[in-house]
Coordinates of N, CA, C and O in Angstrom, one line a residue:
X1 N 16.8 -105.4 75.9 CA 17.9 -106.1 75.4 C 19.1 -105.7 75.9 O 19.4 -104.8 75.9
X2 N 20.1 -106.6 75.6 CA 21.2 -106.3 76.4 C 22.5 -107.0 75.3 O 22.1 -108.6 75.2
X3 N 23.6 -106.4 75.2 CA 24.5 -106.8 74.2 C 25.8 -106.8 74.7 O 26.0 -105.7 75.5
X4 N 26.7 -107.8 74.7 CA 27.7 -107.8 75.8 C 28.9 -108.3 75.0 O 28.6 -109.5 74.5
X5 N 29.9 -107.1 74.7 CA 31.4 -107.6 73.7 C 32.1 -108.2 74.6 O 32.5 -107.9 75.8
X6 N 33.0 -109.1 73.8 CA 34.4 -109.7 74.7 C 35.2 -110.0 73.7 O 34.8 -110.2 72.5
X7 N 36.3 -110.3 74.2 CA 37.6 -110.9 73.1 C 38.3 -109.3 72.7 O 39.2 -110.3 71.8
X8 N 38.2 -108.4 72.8 CA 39.2 -107.9 72.4 C 40.8 -107.9 73.2 O 40.8 -108.6 74.0
X9 N 41.8 -107.1 72.5 CA 43.1 -107.2 72.8 C 44.0 -106.7 72.0 O 43.5 -106.3 70.9
X10 N 45.2 -106.9 72.3 CA 46.4 -106.3 71.5 C 46.9 -107.4 71.2 O 47.7 -108.4 71.3
X11 N 47.3 -107.2 69.5 CA 47.7 -108.0 68.6 C 48.8 -107.5 67.7 O 48.6 -106.3 67.2
X12 N 49.7 -108.2 67.3 CA 50.4 -107.6 65.8 C 49.8 -107.7 64.8 O 48.9 -108.4 64.4
X13 N 50.4 -107.0 64.0 CA 49.4 -106.8 62.1 C 49.6 -108.1 61.7 O 51.0 -109.1 62.0
X14 N 48.8 -108.8 61.4 CA 48.9 -110.1 61.0 C 48.4 -110.8 61.9 O 48.0 -112.0 61.3
X15 N 48.1 -110.5 62.9 CA 47.6 -111.5 63.8 C 46.1 -111.7 63.8 O 45.3 -111.3 63.4
X16 N 45.4 -112.6 64.7 CA 44.4 -112.6 64.6 C 43.6 -112.8 66.1 O 43.9 -112.8 66.9
X17 N 42.3 -112.3 66.1 CA 41.2 -112.5 67.3 C 39.6 -112.7 67.1 O 39.2 -112.5 65.9
X18 N 39.3 -112.8 68.0 CA 37.6 -113.6 67.8 C 37.0 -112.8 68.8 O 37.0 -112.9 70.2
X19 N 35.9 -112.2 68.5 CA 35.1 -111.2 69.3 C 33.9 -112.0 69.7 O 33.3 -112.7 68.8
X20 N 33.2 -111.7 70.6 CA 32.0 -112.7 71.0 C 31.0 -111.4 71.8 O 31.4 -110.4 72.1
X21 N 29.9 -111.6 70.8 CA 28.7 -110.7 71.2 C 27.8 -111.7 72.2 O 26.8 -112.5 71.6
X22 N 27.3 -111.3 73.7 CA 26.6 -112.4 74.0 C 25.2 -111.5 74.4 O 25.4 -110.2 74.3
X23 N 24.4 -112.4 73.8 CA 23.0 -111.5 73.6 C 21.9 -112.0 74.9 O 21.9 -113.3 75.1
X24 N 21.1 -110.9 74.9 CA 19.9 -111.5 75.7 C 18.7 -110.6 75.8 O 19.3 -109.4 75.2
X25 N 17.7 -111.1 76.1 CA 16.2 -109.9 75.7 C 15.7 -110.4 74.2 O 14.8 -109.9 73.7
X26 N 16.8 -111.2 73.4 CA 15.9 -111.4 71.7 C 16.8 -112.6 71.6 O 17.9 -112.5 72.0
X27 N 16.3 -113.4 70.5 CA 16.9 -114.4 70.2 C 17.8 -114.2 69.1 O 17.1 -113.6 68.0
X28 N 19.1 -114.6 68.8 CA 19.9 -113.8 67.6 C 19.7 -114.9 66.0 O 19.4 -114.4 64.9
X29 N 18.6 -116.2 66.6 CA 18.0 -116.7 65.4 C 17.0 -115.9 64.8 O 16.4 -116.2 63.5
X30 N 16.1 -115.1 65.7 CA 15.4 -114.3 64.8 C 15.6 -112.7 64.3 O 14.6 -112.1 63.7
X31 N 16.8 -112.4 64.9 CA 16.8 -110.7 64.6 C 18.3 -110.9 63.4 O 19.4 -111.4 64.3
X32 N 18.4 -109.6 62.9 CA 20.1 -109.3 62.6 C 20.4 -108.7 63.4 O 20.2 -108.0 64.2
X33 N 21.7 -109.3 63.6 CA 22.6 -108.7 64.5 C 24.1 -108.3 63.7 O 24.5 -108.9 62.9
X34 N 24.6 -107.3 64.0 CA 25.7 -106.9 63.4 C 27.2 -106.2 64.4 O 26.7 -106.0 65.3
X35 N 28.3 -106.3 63.8 CA 29.5 -105.5 64.5 C 29.7 -104.1 63.8 O 29.6 -104.3 62.6
X36 N 30.3 -103.6 64.6 CA 30.6 -102.2 64.2 C 31.8 -101.6 64.8 O 32.4 -102.5 65.9
X37 N 32.7 -100.9 64.3 CA 33.9 -100.7 65.2 C 33.9 -98.6 65.0 O 33.2 -98.1 64.1
X38 N 34.6 -98.6 65.8 CA 35.0 -96.9 65.9 C 36.1 -96.7 66.4 O 36.5 -96.9 67.8
X39 N 37.1 -95.6 65.5 CA 38.4 -95.3 65.9 C 38.4 -94.3 66.5 O 37.9 -93.3 66.1
X40 N 39.4 -93.5 67.1 CA 39.5 -92.1 67.9 C 39.1 -91.1 66.7 O 40.1 -91.4 65.7
X41 N 38.6 -90.3 66.9 CA 38.3 -89.3 65.8 C 37.5 -89.5 64.7 O 37.5 -88.8 63.9
X42 N 36.9 -91.1 64.2 CA 36.2 -91.0 63.3 C 35.0 -91.7 63.8 O 34.8 -91.9 65.0
X43 N 33.8 -91.5 62.9 CA 32.5 -92.1 63.2 C 32.6 -93.9 63.5 O 33.4 -94.5 62.6
X44 N 31.6 -93.9 63.9 CA 30.9 -95.5 64.2 C 30.9 -95.8 62.5 O 29.9 -95.3 61.9
X45 N 31.6 -97.2 62.4 CA 31.2 -97.7 60.9 C 30.9 -99.0 60.9 O 31.4 -99.7 61.9
X46 N 29.7 -99.5 60.4 CA 29.3 -101.0 60.0 C 30.6 -101.9 59.9 O 31.4 -101.6 58.8
X47 N 31.0 -103.2 60.3 CA 31.9 -103.9 59.9 C 31.4 -105.3 58.9 O 31.5 -105.7 58.0
X48 N 30.5 -106.0 59.7 CA 29.9 -107.3 59.5 C 28.3 -107.5 60.1 O 28.1 -107.1 61.2
X49 N 27.5 -108.0 59.2 CA 26.1 -108.4 60.0 C 25.4 -109.6 59.5 O 26.4 -110.6 58.5
X50 N 25.0 -110.3 60.4 CA 24.3 -111.5 60.2 C 22.6 -111.8 60.6 O 22.2 -111.2 61.1
X51 N 22.4 -112.0 59.4 CA 20.9 -112.1 59.4 C 20.3 -113.0 60.0 O 21.0 -114.1 60.4
X52 N 18.7 -113.6 60.5 CA 18.5 -114.2 61.1 C 18.6 -115.8 60.7 O 18.8 -116.6 61.3
X53 N 18.3 -115.5 59.0 CA 19.2 -116.8 58.3 C 20.3 -117.1 58.3 O 21.1 -118.5 57.6
X54 N 21.2 -116.5 58.9 CA 22.5 -116.9 58.6 C 23.3 -116.3 58.0 O 24.1 -116.3 57.5
X55 N 22.6 -115.5 56.8 CA 23.2 -114.7 55.8 C 24.0 -113.4 56.2 O 24.0 -112.9 56.6
X56 N 25.5 -113.8 55.9 CA 26.4 -112.9 56.1 C 26.7 -111.6 55.6 O 26.1 -111.4 54.2
X57 N 26.8 -110.7 55.6 CA 27.3 -109.2 55.2 C 28.3 -108.4 55.4 O 28.6 -108.7 56.8
X58 N 29.3 -108.2 54.5 CA 30.4 -107.7 55.1 C 30.8 -106.3 54.2 O 30.4 -105.9 53.2
X59 N 31.4 -105.3 55.2 CA 31.6 -104.1 54.2 C 33.2 -104.4 53.6 O 33.7 -105.4 53.5
X60 N 33.8 -103.9 52.4 CA 34.5 -103.8 51.7 C 35.7 -104.1 52.4 O 37.0 -105.3 51.8
X61 N 36.5 -103.1 53.1 CA 37.7 -103.3 54.0 C 37.7 -104.6 54.7 O 38.8 -104.9 54.8
X62 N 36.9 -105.8 54.8 CA 37.1 -106.8 56.1 C 37.0 -107.7 55.1 O 36.9 -108.8 55.7
X63 N 36.2 -107.7 53.8 CA 35.9 -109.1 53.2 C 37.1 -109.8 53.1 O 38.2 -109.3 52.4
X64 N 37.0 -111.1 53.2 CA 38.3 -112.2 53.1 C 39.6 -112.1 54.5 O 39.9 -112.9 54.2
X65 N 38.9 -111.0 55.3 CA 39.6 -111.0 56.3 C 39.0 -111.8 57.8 O 39.3 -112.1 58.8
X66 N 37.9 -111.2 57.4 CA 36.9 -111.0 58.7 C 35.6 -112.2 58.4 O 35.5 -112.0 57.1
X67 N 35.3 -112.8 59.7 CA 34.1 -113.9 59.4 C 33.4 -113.7 60.6 O 33.6 -113.7 61.6
X68 N 31.9 -113.4 60.1 CA 31.0 -113.4 61.4 C 29.9 -114.4 61.5 O 29.3 -115.2 60.4
X69 N 29.6 -115.1 62.4 CA 28.9 -116.5 62.6 C 28.2 -116.1 64.0 O 28.6 -115.3 64.4
X70 N 27.3 -117.2 64.2 CA 26.5 -117.0 65.5 C 26.3 -118.5 66.0 O 26.0 -119.4 64.9
X71 N 25.8 -118.8 67.1 CA 25.3 -120.1 67.8 C 24.0 -119.5 68.3 O 23.7 -118.9 69.2
X72 N 23.4 -120.1 67.7 CA 21.8 -120.0 68.1 C 21.4 -120.3 69.3 O 20.5 -119.9 70.6
X73 N 22.1 -121.9 69.2 CA 22.0 -122.4 71.2 C 22.7 -121.2 72.2 O 21.8 -121.5 73.1
X74 N 23.6 -120.8 71.9 CA 24.0 -119.9 73.1 C 23.8 -118.4 72.9 O 24.2 -117.9 73.6
X75 N 23.1 -118.2 72.0 CA 22.5 -116.7 71.7 C 23.9 -116.1 71.8 O 23.5 -114.8 72.2
X76 N 24.9 -116.3 70.9 CA 25.9 -115.2 70.9 C 26.3 -115.4 69.4 O 25.8 -116.2 68.2
X77 N 27.1 -114.2 68.7 CA 27.8 -113.7 67.8 C 29.0 -113.5 67.5 O 29.2 -112.8 68.6
X78 N 29.6 -114.0 66.8 CA 31.0 -113.9 66.8 C 32.0 -112.9 65.6 O 30.9 -113.1 64.3
X79 N 32.9 -112.5 65.9 CA 33.5 -112.2 64.6 C 35.0 -112.4 64.7 O 35.5 -112.1 65.6
X80 N 35.2 -113.4 64.0 CA 36.5 -113.8 63.7 C 37.1 -112.9 62.5 O 36.9 -112.6 61.7
X81 N 38.5 -112.3 63.4 CA 39.4 -111.3 62.6 C 40.7 -111.7 62.3 O 41.3 -112.1 63.1
X82 N 40.8 -112.1 61.0 CA 42.3 -112.7 60.4 C 43.2 -111.5 59.8 O 42.2 -110.6 59.4
X83 N 44.2 -111.6 59.8 CA 45.2 -110.8 59.2 C 44.9 -109.3 59.5 O 44.6 -108.7 58.2
X84 N 45.0 -108.8 60.7 CA 44.6 -107.5 61.2 C 45.6 -106.8 60.8 O 46.5 -107.0 60.5
X85 N 45.2 -105.6 60.4 CA 46.1 -104.6 59.9 C 45.7 -103.1 60.9 O 44.9 -103.1 62.0
X86 N 47.0 -102.2 61.0 CA 46.9 -101.3 62.0 C 45.5 -100.5 62.0 O 45.1 -100.1 62.8
X87 N 44.9 -100.4 60.7 CA 44.0 -99.4 60.8 C 42.4 -100.1 61.0 O 41.4 -99.8 61.0
X88 N 42.6 -101.4 61.4 CA 41.5 -102.4 62.3 C 41.5 -101.9 63.5 O 40.1 -102.2 64.1
X89 N 42.1 -101.1 64.0 CA 42.2 -101.0 65.7 C 41.1 -100.0 66.0 O 40.6 -98.9 65.2
X90 N 40.2 -100.3 66.8 CA 39.1 -99.8 67.6 C 38.2 -100.1 68.4 O 38.8 -101.2 68.9
X91 N 37.4 -99.3 68.6 CA 36.6 -100.0 70.1 C 35.2 -100.9 68.6 O 34.8 -100.1 68.2
X92 N 35.1 -102.1 69.3 CA 34.3 -103.0 68.5 C 33.3 -103.3 69.3 O 33.0 -103.5 70.3
X93 N 31.5 -103.1 68.6 CA 30.5 -102.9 69.0 C 29.8 -103.6 68.7 O 30.0 -104.1 67.2
X94 N 28.8 -104.4 69.0 CA 27.7 -105.2 68.5 C 26.5 -104.3 68.8 O 26.4 -103.7 69.6
X95 N 25.7 -104.5 67.7 CA 24.6 -103.9 67.8 C 23.1 -104.3 67.0 O 23.3 -105.6 66.3
X96 N 21.9 -103.8 67.2 CA 21.1 -104.6 66.7 C 20.0 -103.2 66.3 O 19.7 -102.4 67.2
X97 N 18.9 -103.6 65.3 CA 18.1 -102.6 65.0 C 17.1 -102.4 65.9 O 16.6 -103.6 66.6
X98 N 16.5 -101.5 65.8 CA 15.0 -101.4 67.2 C 14.1 -102.8 66.9 O 13.2 -103.4 67.6
X99 N 14.1 -102.4 65.5 CA 12.6 -103.6 65.0 C 13.1 -104.7 63.9 O 14.0 -104.5 63.7
X100 N 12.3 -105.8 64.2 CA 12.8 -107.0 63.2 C 12.6 -106.5 61.7 O 11.7 -105.8 61.5
X101 N 12.9 -107.4 60.9 CA 12.5 -107.2 59.5 C 13.5 -106.0 58.7 O 14.3 -105.2 59.4
X102 N 13.2 -106.1 57.4 CA 14.1 -105.2 56.5 C 15.6 -106.0 56.2 O 15.9 -106.9 56.7
X103 N 16.2 -105.1 55.8 CA 17.9 -105.6 55.3 C 18.6 -105.6 56.4 O 18.4 -105.1 57.1
X104 N 19.3 -106.9 56.3 CA 20.5 -106.6 57.0 C 22.1 -106.6 56.7 O 22.4 -107.7 55.9
X105 N 22.3 -105.5 56.7 CA 23.7 -105.4 55.9 C 24.5 -104.5 56.9 O 23.9 -103.7 57.6
X106 N 25.7 -104.7 56.6 CA 27.0 -104.1 57.6 C 26.8 -102.5 56.7 O 27.6 -101.6 57.5
X107 N 26.2 -102.3 55.7 CA 26.3 -101.0 55.0 C 24.9 -100.1 55.5 O 25.2 -98.8 54.7
X108 N 23.9 -100.9 56.2 CA 23.4 -99.6 56.3 C 23.4 -98.8 57.2 O 24.7 -98.7 58.2
X109 N 23.0 -97.4 57.2 CA 23.4 -96.5 58.4 C 23.5 -96.9 59.8 O 22.5 -97.6 60.2
X110 N 24.4 -96.1 60.6 CA 24.4 -96.4 62.0 C 23.2 -95.8 62.7 O 22.5 -96.7 63.8
X111 N 22.5 -95.4 62.2 CA 21.5 -94.7 62.7 C 20.2 -95.5 62.4 O 19.2 -95.3 63.7
X112 N 20.3 -96.5 62.1 CA 19.2 -97.5 62.0 C 19.5 -98.2 63.3 O 18.4 -99.1 63.3
X113 N 20.6 -98.5 63.6 CA 20.5 -99.3 64.5 C 20.4 -99.0 66.0 O 20.7 -97.5 66.4
X114 N 20.0 -99.7 66.9 CA 19.3 -98.8 68.1 C 20.0 -99.5 69.6 O 20.2 -98.7 70.6
X115 N 19.9 -100.7 69.5 CA 20.6 -101.4 70.6 C 22.0 -101.7 70.5 O 22.4 -102.2 69.3
X116 N 23.1 -101.3 71.6 CA 24.1 -101.6 71.5 C 24.8 -102.1 72.8 O 24.6 -101.7 73.7
X117 N 26.1 -102.6 72.4 CA 26.7 -103.3 73.5 C 27.9 -102.3 74.0 O 27.8 -101.2 73.6
X118 N 28.8 -102.5 75.2 CA 29.7 -101.3 75.6 C 31.1 -101.2 75.0 O 31.8 -100.2 75.1
X119 N 31.2 -101.8 73.7 CA 32.6 -102.0 73.2 C 33.4 -103.3 73.7 O 33.6 -103.3 75.1
X120 N 34.4 -103.7 72.9 CA 35.8 -104.3 73.3 C 36.9 -103.6 72.5 O 36.5 -103.4 71.2
X121 N 37.9 -103.3 73.0 CA 39.0 -102.8 72.4 C 40.0 -103.7 71.7 O 40.2 -104.9 72.1
X122 N 40.2 -103.5 70.4 CA 41.0 -103.9 69.6 C 42.2 -102.9 69.3 O 42.0 -102.0 68.6
X123 N 43.7 -103.7 69.6 CA 44.8 -102.7 69.2 C 45.5 -103.6 68.2 O 46.2 -104.7 68.6
X124 N 45.8 -103.2 67.3 CA 47.1 -103.7 66.1 C 48.1 -102.8 66.5 O 48.0 -101.8 65.8
X125 N 49.2 -103.6 66.6 CA 50.7 -102.6 66.2 C 51.2 -102.9 64.8 O 51.1 -104.5 64.7
X126 N 51.8 -101.9 64.4 CA 52.5 -102.5 63.2 C 53.8 -103.0 63.6 O 54.6 -103.4 64.4

C-alpha cells in the first residue's frame, strides 16, 4: 500500500487549496480513506474520511469548509479546502486503516489508522 499526497502550498486566510492522495496497492472504491493533519507541537488529528460507498465524514472544525471526494477510476482521494484559516495550517496526510470494514469516520482514533503517506504542507497566512 502506498499513499502519496500533493497539492499543499501557501495561501492567505480565506483562500482555497485542493489536496490529492494518489493511492496504489488497494482500491479506494473498496476501502475507507481519510485525511489527517498535524500542526507543530500538536497531535495528529483526523479531518475527513470517505467510505468505500463515498459517504463522507468530517470533524466539526472543517464542516462547511472542506469537502472530501474521490475518483475511483484514478484511484485518488481529494480534499477541497475553502475559506482556509491560520489554524488550518499543518502537514496534511492521507491514511487507511490496516483492515477493511468497520466504521469510516474522521473521528476515529489515529491509532486505528495504519498506512500513511509522507504528507503535504499547508501554510495559511493571516
